[in-house]
Tab-separated table of C-alpha atoms and ligand atoms in Angstrom:
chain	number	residue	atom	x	y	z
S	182	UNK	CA	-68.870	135.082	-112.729
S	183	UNK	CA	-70.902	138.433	-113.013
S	184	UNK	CA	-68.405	141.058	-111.733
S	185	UNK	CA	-66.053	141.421	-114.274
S	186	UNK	CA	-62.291	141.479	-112.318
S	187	UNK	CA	-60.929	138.427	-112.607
S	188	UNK	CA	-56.861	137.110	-111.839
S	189	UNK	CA	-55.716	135.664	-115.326
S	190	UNK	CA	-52.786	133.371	-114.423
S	191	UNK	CA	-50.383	131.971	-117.503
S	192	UNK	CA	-48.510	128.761	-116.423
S	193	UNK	CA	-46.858	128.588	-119.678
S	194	UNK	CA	-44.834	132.056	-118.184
S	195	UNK	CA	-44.173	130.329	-115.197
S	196	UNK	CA	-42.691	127.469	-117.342
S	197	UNK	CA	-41.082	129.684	-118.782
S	198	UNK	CA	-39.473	131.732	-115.757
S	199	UNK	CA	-38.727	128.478	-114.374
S	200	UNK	CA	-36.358	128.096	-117.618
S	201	UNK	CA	-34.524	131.803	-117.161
S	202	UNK	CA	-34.220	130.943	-113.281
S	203	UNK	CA	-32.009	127.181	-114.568
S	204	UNK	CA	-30.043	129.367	-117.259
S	205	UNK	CA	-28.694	131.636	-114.538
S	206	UNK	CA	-27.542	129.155	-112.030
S	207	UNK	CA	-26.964	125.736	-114.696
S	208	UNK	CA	-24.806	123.948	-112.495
S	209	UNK	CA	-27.172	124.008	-109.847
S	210	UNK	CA	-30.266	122.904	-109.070
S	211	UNK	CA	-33.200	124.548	-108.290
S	212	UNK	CA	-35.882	124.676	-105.037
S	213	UNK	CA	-39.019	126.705	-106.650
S	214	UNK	CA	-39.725	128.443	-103.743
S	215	UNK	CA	-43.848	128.094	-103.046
S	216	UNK	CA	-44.346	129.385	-100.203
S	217	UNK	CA	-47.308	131.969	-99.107
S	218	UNK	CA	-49.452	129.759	-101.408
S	219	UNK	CA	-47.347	130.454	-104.599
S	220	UNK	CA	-46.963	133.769	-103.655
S	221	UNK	CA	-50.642	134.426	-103.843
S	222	UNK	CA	-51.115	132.145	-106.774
S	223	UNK	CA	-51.838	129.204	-105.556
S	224	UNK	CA	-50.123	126.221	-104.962
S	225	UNK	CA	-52.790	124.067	-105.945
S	226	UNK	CA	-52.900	125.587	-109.730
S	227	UNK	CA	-49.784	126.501	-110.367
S	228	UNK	CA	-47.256	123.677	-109.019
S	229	UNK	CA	-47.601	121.155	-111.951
S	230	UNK	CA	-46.365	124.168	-114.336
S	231	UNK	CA	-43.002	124.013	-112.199
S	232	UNK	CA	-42.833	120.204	-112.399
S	233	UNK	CA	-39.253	120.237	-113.917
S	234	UNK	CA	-38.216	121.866	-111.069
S	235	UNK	CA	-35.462	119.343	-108.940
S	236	UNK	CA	-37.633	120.576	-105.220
S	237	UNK	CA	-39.811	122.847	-103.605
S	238	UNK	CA	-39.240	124.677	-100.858
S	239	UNK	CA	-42.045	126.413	-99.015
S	240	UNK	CA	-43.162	126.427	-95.161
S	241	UNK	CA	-46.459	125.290	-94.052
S	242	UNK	CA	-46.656	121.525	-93.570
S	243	UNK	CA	-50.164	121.656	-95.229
S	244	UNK	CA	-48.827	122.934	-98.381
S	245	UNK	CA	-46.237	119.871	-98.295
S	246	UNK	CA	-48.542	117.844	-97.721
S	247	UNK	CA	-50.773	118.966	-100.582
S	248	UNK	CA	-48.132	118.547	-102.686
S	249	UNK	CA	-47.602	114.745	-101.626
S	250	UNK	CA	-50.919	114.351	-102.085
S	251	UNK	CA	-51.041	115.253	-105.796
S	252	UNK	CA	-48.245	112.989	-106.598
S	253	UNK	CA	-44.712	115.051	-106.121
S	254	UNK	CA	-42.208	112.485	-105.744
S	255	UNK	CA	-39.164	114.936	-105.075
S	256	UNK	CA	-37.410	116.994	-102.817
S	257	UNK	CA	-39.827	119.418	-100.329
S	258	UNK	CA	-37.620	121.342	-98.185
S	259	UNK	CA	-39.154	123.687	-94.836
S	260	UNK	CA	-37.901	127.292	-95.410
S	261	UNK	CA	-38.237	127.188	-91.499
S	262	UNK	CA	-38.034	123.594	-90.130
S	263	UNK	CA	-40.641	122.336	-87.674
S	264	UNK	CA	-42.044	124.663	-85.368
S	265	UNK	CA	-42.776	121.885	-82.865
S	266	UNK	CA	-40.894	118.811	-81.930
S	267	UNK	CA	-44.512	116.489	-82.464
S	268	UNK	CA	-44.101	117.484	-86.348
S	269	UNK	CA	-41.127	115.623	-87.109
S	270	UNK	CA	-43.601	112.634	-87.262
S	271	UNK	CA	-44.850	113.955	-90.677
S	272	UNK	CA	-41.470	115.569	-91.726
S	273	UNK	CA	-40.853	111.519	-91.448
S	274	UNK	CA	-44.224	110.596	-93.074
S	275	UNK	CA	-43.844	112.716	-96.009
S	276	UNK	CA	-40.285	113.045	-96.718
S	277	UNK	CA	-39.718	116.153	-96.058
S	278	UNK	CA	-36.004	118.284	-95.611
S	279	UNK	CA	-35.951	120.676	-92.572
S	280	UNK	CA	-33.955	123.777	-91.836
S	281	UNK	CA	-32.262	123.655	-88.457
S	282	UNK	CA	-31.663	127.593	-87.255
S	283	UNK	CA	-32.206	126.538	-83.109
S	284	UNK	CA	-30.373	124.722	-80.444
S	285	UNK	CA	-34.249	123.487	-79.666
S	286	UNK	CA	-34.672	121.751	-82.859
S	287	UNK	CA	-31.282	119.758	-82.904
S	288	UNK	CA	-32.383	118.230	-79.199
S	289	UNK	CA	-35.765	117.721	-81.323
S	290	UNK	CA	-34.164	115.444	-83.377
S	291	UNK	CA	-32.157	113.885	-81.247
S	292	UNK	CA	-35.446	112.545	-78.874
S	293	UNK	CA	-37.945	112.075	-82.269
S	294	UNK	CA	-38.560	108.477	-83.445
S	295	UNK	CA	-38.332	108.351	-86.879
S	296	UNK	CA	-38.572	105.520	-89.417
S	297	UNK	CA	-35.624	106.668	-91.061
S	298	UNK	CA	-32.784	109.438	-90.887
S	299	UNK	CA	-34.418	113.032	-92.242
S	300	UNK	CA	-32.606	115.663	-94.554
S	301	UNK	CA	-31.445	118.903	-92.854
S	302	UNK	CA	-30.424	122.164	-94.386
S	303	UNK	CA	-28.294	123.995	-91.477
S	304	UNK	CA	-29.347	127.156	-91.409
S	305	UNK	CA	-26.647	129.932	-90.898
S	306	UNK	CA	-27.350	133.583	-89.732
S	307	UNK	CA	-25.307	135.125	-92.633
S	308	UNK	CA	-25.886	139.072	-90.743
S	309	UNK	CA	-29.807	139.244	-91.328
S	310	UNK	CA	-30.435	138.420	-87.305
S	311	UNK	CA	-33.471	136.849	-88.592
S	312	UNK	CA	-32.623	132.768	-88.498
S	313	UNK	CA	-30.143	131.080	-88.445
S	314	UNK	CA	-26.546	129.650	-85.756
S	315	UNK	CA	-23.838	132.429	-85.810
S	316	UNK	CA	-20.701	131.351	-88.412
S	317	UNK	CA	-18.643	130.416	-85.340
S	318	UNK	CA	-21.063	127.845	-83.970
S	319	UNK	CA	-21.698	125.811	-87.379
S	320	UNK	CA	-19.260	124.025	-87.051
S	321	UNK	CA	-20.196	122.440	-83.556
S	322	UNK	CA	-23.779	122.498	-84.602
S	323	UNK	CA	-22.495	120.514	-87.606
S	324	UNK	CA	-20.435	118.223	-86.048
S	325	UNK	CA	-23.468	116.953	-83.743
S	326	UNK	CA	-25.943	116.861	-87.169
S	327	UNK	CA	-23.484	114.232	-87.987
S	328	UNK	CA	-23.558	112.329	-85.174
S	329	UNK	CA	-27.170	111.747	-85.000
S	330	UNK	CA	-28.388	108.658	-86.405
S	331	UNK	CA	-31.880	111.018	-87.182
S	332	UNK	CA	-30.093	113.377	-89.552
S	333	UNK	CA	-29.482	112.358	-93.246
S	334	UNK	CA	-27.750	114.811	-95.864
S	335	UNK	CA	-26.638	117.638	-94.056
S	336	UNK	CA	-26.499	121.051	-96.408
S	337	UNK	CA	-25.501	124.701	-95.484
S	338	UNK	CA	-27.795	126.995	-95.845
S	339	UNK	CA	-28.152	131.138	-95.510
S	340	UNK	CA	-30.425	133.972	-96.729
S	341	UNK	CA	-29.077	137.679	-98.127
S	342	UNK	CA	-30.717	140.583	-96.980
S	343	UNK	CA	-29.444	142.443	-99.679
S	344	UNK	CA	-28.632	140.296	-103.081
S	345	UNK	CA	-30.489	143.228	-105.049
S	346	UNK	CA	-27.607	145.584	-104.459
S	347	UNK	CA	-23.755	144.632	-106.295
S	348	UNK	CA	-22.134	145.289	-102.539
S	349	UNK	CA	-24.868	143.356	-100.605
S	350	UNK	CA	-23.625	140.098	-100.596
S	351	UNK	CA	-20.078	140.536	-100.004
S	352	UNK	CA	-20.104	140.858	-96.211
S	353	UNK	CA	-22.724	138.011	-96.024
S	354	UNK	CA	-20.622	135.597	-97.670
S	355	UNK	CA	-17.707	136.168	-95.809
S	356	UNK	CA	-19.778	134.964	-92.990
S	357	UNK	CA	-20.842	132.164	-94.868
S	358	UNK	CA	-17.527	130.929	-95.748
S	359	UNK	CA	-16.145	131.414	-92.719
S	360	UNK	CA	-19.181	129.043	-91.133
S	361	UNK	CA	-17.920	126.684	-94.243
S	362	UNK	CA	-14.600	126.327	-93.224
S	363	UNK	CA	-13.518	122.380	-93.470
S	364	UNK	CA	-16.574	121.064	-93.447
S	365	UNK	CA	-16.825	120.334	-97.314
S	366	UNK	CA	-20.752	120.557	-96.957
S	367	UNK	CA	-22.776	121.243	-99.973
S	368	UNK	CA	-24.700	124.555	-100.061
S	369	UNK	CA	-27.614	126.363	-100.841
S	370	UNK	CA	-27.675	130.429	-100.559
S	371	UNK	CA	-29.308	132.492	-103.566
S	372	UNK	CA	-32.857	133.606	-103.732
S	373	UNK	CA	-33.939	135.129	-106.728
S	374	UNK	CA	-31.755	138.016	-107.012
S	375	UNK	CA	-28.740	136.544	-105.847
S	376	UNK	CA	-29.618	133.429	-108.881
S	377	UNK	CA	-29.787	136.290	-111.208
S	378	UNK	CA	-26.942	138.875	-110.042
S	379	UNK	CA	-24.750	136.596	-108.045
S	380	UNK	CA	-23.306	133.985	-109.849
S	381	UNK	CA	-20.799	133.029	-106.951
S	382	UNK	CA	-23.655	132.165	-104.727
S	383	UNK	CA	-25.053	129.603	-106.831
S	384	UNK	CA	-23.179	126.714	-105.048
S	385	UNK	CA	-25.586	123.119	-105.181
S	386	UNK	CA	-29.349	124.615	-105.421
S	387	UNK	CA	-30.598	128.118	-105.968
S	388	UNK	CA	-33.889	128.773	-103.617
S	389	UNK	CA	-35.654	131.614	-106.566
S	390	UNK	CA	-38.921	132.774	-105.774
S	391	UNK	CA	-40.261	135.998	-107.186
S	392	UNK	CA	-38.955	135.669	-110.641
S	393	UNK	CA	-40.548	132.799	-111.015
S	394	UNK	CA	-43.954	134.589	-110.940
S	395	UNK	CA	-42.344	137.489	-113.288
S	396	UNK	CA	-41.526	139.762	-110.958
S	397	UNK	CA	-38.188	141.778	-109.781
S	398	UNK	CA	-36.374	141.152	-106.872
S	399	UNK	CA	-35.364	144.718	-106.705
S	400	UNK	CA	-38.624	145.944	-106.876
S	401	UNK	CA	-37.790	147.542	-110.612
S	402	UNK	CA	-39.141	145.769	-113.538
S	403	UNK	CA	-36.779	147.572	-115.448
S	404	UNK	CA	-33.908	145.650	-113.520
S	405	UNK	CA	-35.394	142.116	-115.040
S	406	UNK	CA	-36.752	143.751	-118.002
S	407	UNK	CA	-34.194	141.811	-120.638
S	408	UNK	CA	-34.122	138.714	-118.477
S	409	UNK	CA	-36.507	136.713	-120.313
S	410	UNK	CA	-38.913	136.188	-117.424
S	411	UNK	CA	-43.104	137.106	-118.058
S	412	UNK	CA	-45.511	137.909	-115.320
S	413	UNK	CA	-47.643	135.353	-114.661
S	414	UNK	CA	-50.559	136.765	-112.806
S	415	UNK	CA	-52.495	139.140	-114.754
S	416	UNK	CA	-55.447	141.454	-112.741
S	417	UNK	CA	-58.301	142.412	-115.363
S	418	UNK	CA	-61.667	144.108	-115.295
S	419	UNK	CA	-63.952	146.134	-116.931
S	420	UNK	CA	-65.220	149.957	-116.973
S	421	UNK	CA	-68.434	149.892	-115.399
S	422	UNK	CA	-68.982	153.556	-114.961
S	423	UNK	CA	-68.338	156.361	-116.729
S	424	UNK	CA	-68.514	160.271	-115.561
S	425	UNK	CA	-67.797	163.347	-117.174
S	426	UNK	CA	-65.835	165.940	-114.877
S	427	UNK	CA	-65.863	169.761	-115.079
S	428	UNK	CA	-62.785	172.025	-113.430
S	429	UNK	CA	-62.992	171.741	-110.120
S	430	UNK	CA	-64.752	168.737	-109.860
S	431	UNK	CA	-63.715	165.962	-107.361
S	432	UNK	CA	-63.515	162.088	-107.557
S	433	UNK	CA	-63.759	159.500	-104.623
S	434	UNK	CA	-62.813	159.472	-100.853
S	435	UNK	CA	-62.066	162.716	-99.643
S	436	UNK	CA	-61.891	164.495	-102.812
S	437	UNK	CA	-58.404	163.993	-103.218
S	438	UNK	CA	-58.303	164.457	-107.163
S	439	UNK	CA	-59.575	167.550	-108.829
S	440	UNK	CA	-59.345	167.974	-112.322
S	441	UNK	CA	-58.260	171.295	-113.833
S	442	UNK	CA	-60.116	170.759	-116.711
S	443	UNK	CA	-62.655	168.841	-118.051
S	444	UNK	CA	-62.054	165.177	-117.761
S	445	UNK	CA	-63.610	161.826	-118.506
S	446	UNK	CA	-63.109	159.464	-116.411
S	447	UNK	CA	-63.487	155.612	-115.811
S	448	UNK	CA	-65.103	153.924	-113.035
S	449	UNK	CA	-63.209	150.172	-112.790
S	450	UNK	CA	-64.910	147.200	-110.917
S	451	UNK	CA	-61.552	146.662	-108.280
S	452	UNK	CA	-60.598	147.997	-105.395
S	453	UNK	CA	-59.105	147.397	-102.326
S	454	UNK	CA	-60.871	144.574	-101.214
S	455	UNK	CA	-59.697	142.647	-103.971
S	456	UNK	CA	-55.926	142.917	-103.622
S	457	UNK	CA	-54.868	146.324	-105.453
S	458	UNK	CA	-53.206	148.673	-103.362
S	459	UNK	CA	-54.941	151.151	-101.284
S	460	UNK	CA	-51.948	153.550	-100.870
S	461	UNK	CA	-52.147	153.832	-104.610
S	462	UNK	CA	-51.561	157.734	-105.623
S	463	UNK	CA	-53.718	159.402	-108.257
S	464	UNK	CA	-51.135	158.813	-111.293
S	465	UNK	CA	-50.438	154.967	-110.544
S	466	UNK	CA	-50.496	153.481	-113.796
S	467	UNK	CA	-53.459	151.544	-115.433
S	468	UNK	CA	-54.105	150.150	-118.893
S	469	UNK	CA	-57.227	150.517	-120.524
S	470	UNK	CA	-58.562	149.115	-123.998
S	471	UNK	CA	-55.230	149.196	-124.727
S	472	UNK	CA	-53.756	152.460	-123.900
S	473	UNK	CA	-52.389	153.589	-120.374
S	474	UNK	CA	-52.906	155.480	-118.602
S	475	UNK	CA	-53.550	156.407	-114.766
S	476	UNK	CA	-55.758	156.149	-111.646
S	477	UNK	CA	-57.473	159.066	-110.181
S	478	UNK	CA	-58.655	160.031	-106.870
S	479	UNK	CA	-58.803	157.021	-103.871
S	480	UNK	CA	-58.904	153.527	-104.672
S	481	UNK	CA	-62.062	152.705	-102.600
S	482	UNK	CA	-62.955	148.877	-101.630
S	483	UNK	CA	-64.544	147.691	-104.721
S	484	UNK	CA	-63.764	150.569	-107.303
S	485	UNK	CA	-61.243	152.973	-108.610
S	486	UNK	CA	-61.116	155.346	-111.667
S	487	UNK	CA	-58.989	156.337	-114.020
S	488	UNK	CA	-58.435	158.919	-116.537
S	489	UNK	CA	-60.020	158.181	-120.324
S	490	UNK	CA	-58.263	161.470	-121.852
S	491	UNK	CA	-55.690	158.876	-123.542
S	492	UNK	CA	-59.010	156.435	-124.521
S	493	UNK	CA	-61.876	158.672	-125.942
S	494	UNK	CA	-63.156	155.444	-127.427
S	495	UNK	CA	-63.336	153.801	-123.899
S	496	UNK	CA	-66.381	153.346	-122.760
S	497	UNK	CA	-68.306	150.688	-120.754
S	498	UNK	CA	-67.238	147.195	-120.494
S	499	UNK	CA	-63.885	148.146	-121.875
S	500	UNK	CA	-60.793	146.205	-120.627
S	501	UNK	CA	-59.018	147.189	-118.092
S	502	UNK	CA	-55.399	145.985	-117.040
S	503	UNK	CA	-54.737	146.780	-113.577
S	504	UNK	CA	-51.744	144.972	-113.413
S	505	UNK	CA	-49.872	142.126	-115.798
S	506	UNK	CA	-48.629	141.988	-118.988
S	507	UNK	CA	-48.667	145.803	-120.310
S	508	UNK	CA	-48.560	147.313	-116.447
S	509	UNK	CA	-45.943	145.486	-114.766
S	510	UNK	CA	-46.915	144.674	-110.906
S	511	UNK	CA	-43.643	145.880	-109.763
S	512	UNK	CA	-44.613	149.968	-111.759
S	513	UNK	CA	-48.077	149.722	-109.755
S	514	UNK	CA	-46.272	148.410	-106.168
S	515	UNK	CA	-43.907	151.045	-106.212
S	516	UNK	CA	-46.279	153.685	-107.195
S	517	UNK	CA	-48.000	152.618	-103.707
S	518	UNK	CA	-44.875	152.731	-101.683
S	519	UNK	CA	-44.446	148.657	-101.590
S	520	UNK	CA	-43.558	145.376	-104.129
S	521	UNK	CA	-44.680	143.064	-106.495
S	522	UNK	CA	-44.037	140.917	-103.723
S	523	UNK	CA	-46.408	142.005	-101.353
S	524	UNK	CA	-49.384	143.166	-103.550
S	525	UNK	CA	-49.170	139.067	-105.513
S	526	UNK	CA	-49.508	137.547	-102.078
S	527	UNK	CA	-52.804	139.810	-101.330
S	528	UNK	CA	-54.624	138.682	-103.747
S	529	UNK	CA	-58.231	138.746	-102.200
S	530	UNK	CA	-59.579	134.931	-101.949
S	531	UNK	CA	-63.055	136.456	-104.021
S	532	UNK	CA	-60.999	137.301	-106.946
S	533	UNK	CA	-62.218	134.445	-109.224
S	534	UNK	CA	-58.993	132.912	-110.544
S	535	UNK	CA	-58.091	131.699	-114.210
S	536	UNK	CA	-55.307	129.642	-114.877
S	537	UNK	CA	-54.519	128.357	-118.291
P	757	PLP	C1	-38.713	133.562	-99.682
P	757	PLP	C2	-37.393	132.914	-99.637
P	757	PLP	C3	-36.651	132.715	-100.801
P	757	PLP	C4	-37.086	133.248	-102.148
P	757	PLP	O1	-36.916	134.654	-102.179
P	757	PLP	P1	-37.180	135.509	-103.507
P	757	PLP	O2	-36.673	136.855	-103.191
P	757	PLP	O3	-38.656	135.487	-103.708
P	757	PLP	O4	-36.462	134.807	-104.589
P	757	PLP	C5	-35.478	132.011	-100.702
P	757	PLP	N1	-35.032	131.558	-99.505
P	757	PLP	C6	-35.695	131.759	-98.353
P	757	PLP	C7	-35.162	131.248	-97.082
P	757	PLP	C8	-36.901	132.445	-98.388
P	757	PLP	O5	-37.566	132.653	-97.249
């Protein structure tokens, strides 16, 4: 590895988030939700850190099957069921649970030949239009799950568009115990923030994802802050540039920073190319050789900079964190207008990774 930003990735903090995530919801158990590759991290690395985990739930059929493949023994459930009736032949070969959300997939069933009866979590359209049968219709779409000598354990299942918020759930559930009604089904409901803030959700398994890779829900660290839970993923590099700036003087694209006074700056081997954000604002902040501190001017493909007034003893090859333990990933997404979420999952495949 010459170029010094590498991802730094500590499974013993996803163990450990994995931990927080069971001690909100202990009557429950818990999907680890995998999808997107681990949220960016990598389902290959990181999935024998979540071990104790009861299932994981994810939605690409090769990530299930990696998973088989390396020895996982339990539950795998499809976020998103089979996306074409000739799957169910592997959702049979590898054990695997499917959401039902379409009228397509129960006639799927129905025709597939199977070696034995597959796991379905019914997925109901709690007021998020995105999947899912309307409350009224569960309980005909139920009623024929039952009936098919292709369906196994039949659970309930819903998403919240808004768990982050104390009001967001509340019209949601309504919906979802309305869809409930009589048919004594067991259920799973809460993603992360409704496993953290929403107790009454928790029902038979919690489906957390993001705080399982340290990150908020809400998009505030602040709101997870005394949870317990650590980021996992850890961006570092290195100064590899230094200039010294006059008044006036300009840095990067455009010239969009000019300092007022004189100014030494940083120049940091990462840019956009490599995950971090490009929408980043001069003042997004940055920790270097132990200090932070803040970006300046345009984050440009391979390289950004950042102000060294805090750091006079900065220099080259000096650490840099652009985002982990001391800069929280959620302080740098919503610097750049987006979340943890979204800037984990972009990690750029030539960031060497390091998990340990
Ligand atoms: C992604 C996802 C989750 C996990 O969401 P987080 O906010 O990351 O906890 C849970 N359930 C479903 C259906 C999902 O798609």
């Amino acid at each position: 590895m010459s170029r010094p930003l590498v991802a730094h990735l500590d499974l013993g903090a996803l163990r450990n988030n994995l931990e927080v995530a069971r001690r909100a919801a202990p009557q429950s158990r818990i999907w680890s939700v995998v999808k997107a590759n681990a949220y960016g991290h990598g389902l290959e690395r990181v999935w024998s850190a979540l071990k104790q985990t009861d299932g994981f739930a994810m939605l690409n059929l090769e990530e299930a099957i990696l998973l088989r493949e390396r020895g996982w023994k339990g539950p795998i459930l499809m976020l998103e069921g089979f996306f074409h009736h000739d799957e169910l032949s592997i959702y049979d070969q590898y054990r695997l649970t499917t959401a039902v959300h379409s009228n397509w997939q129960l006639k799927a069933l129905d025709d597939a030949k199977l070696s034995a009866p597959v796991d379905v979590y019914l997925k109901v359209n709690s007021g998020m239009n995105r999947l899912g049968f309307t409350p009224d219709s569960v309980g005909t779409v139920w009623k024929k799950l039952q009936e098919s000598p292709h369906v196994g354990q039949v659970t309930l299942m819903a998403h919240f568009a808004d768990a982050e918020s104390p009001e967001g759930i509340i019209e949601p559930l309504a919906r979802i115990h309305q869809a409930a009604a009589g048919l004594g089904c067991p259920r799973s409901l809460a993603n992360s923030a409704a496993t953290l803030w929403h107790p009454e959700t928790h029902y038979n398994w919690v489906r957390p994802g993001i705080i399982l890779y340290g990150a908020s829900p809400s998009g505030q660290w602040q709101d997870v802050a005394t949870t317990g839970i650590q980021p996992v993923m850890s961006l570092e590099s290195e100064i590899i540039g230094i200039q010294q700036l006059q008044a006036g003087d300009r840095v990067g694209y455009g010239g969009r920073f000019k300092a007022t006074d004189a100014l030494r700056i940083g120049i940091v081997a990462g840019g956009y190319a490599d995950g971090y954000p490009r929408h980043a604002p001069d003042g997004t902040p940055v920790w270097v050789d132990g200090i932070h501190t803040r970006t300046v001017g345009k984050i440009s493909m391979d390289m950004l900079a950042v102000d060294l007034t805090p750091c006079p003893h900065a220099g080259i090859g000096s650490r840099v964190e652009l985002w982990g333990k001391n800069i929280k990933i959620d302080d740098v997404a919503s610097a750049a207008g987006t979340v943890g979420y979204e800037l984990m999952c972009a990690l750029a495949p030539r960031v060497p990774v390091i998990a340990g």
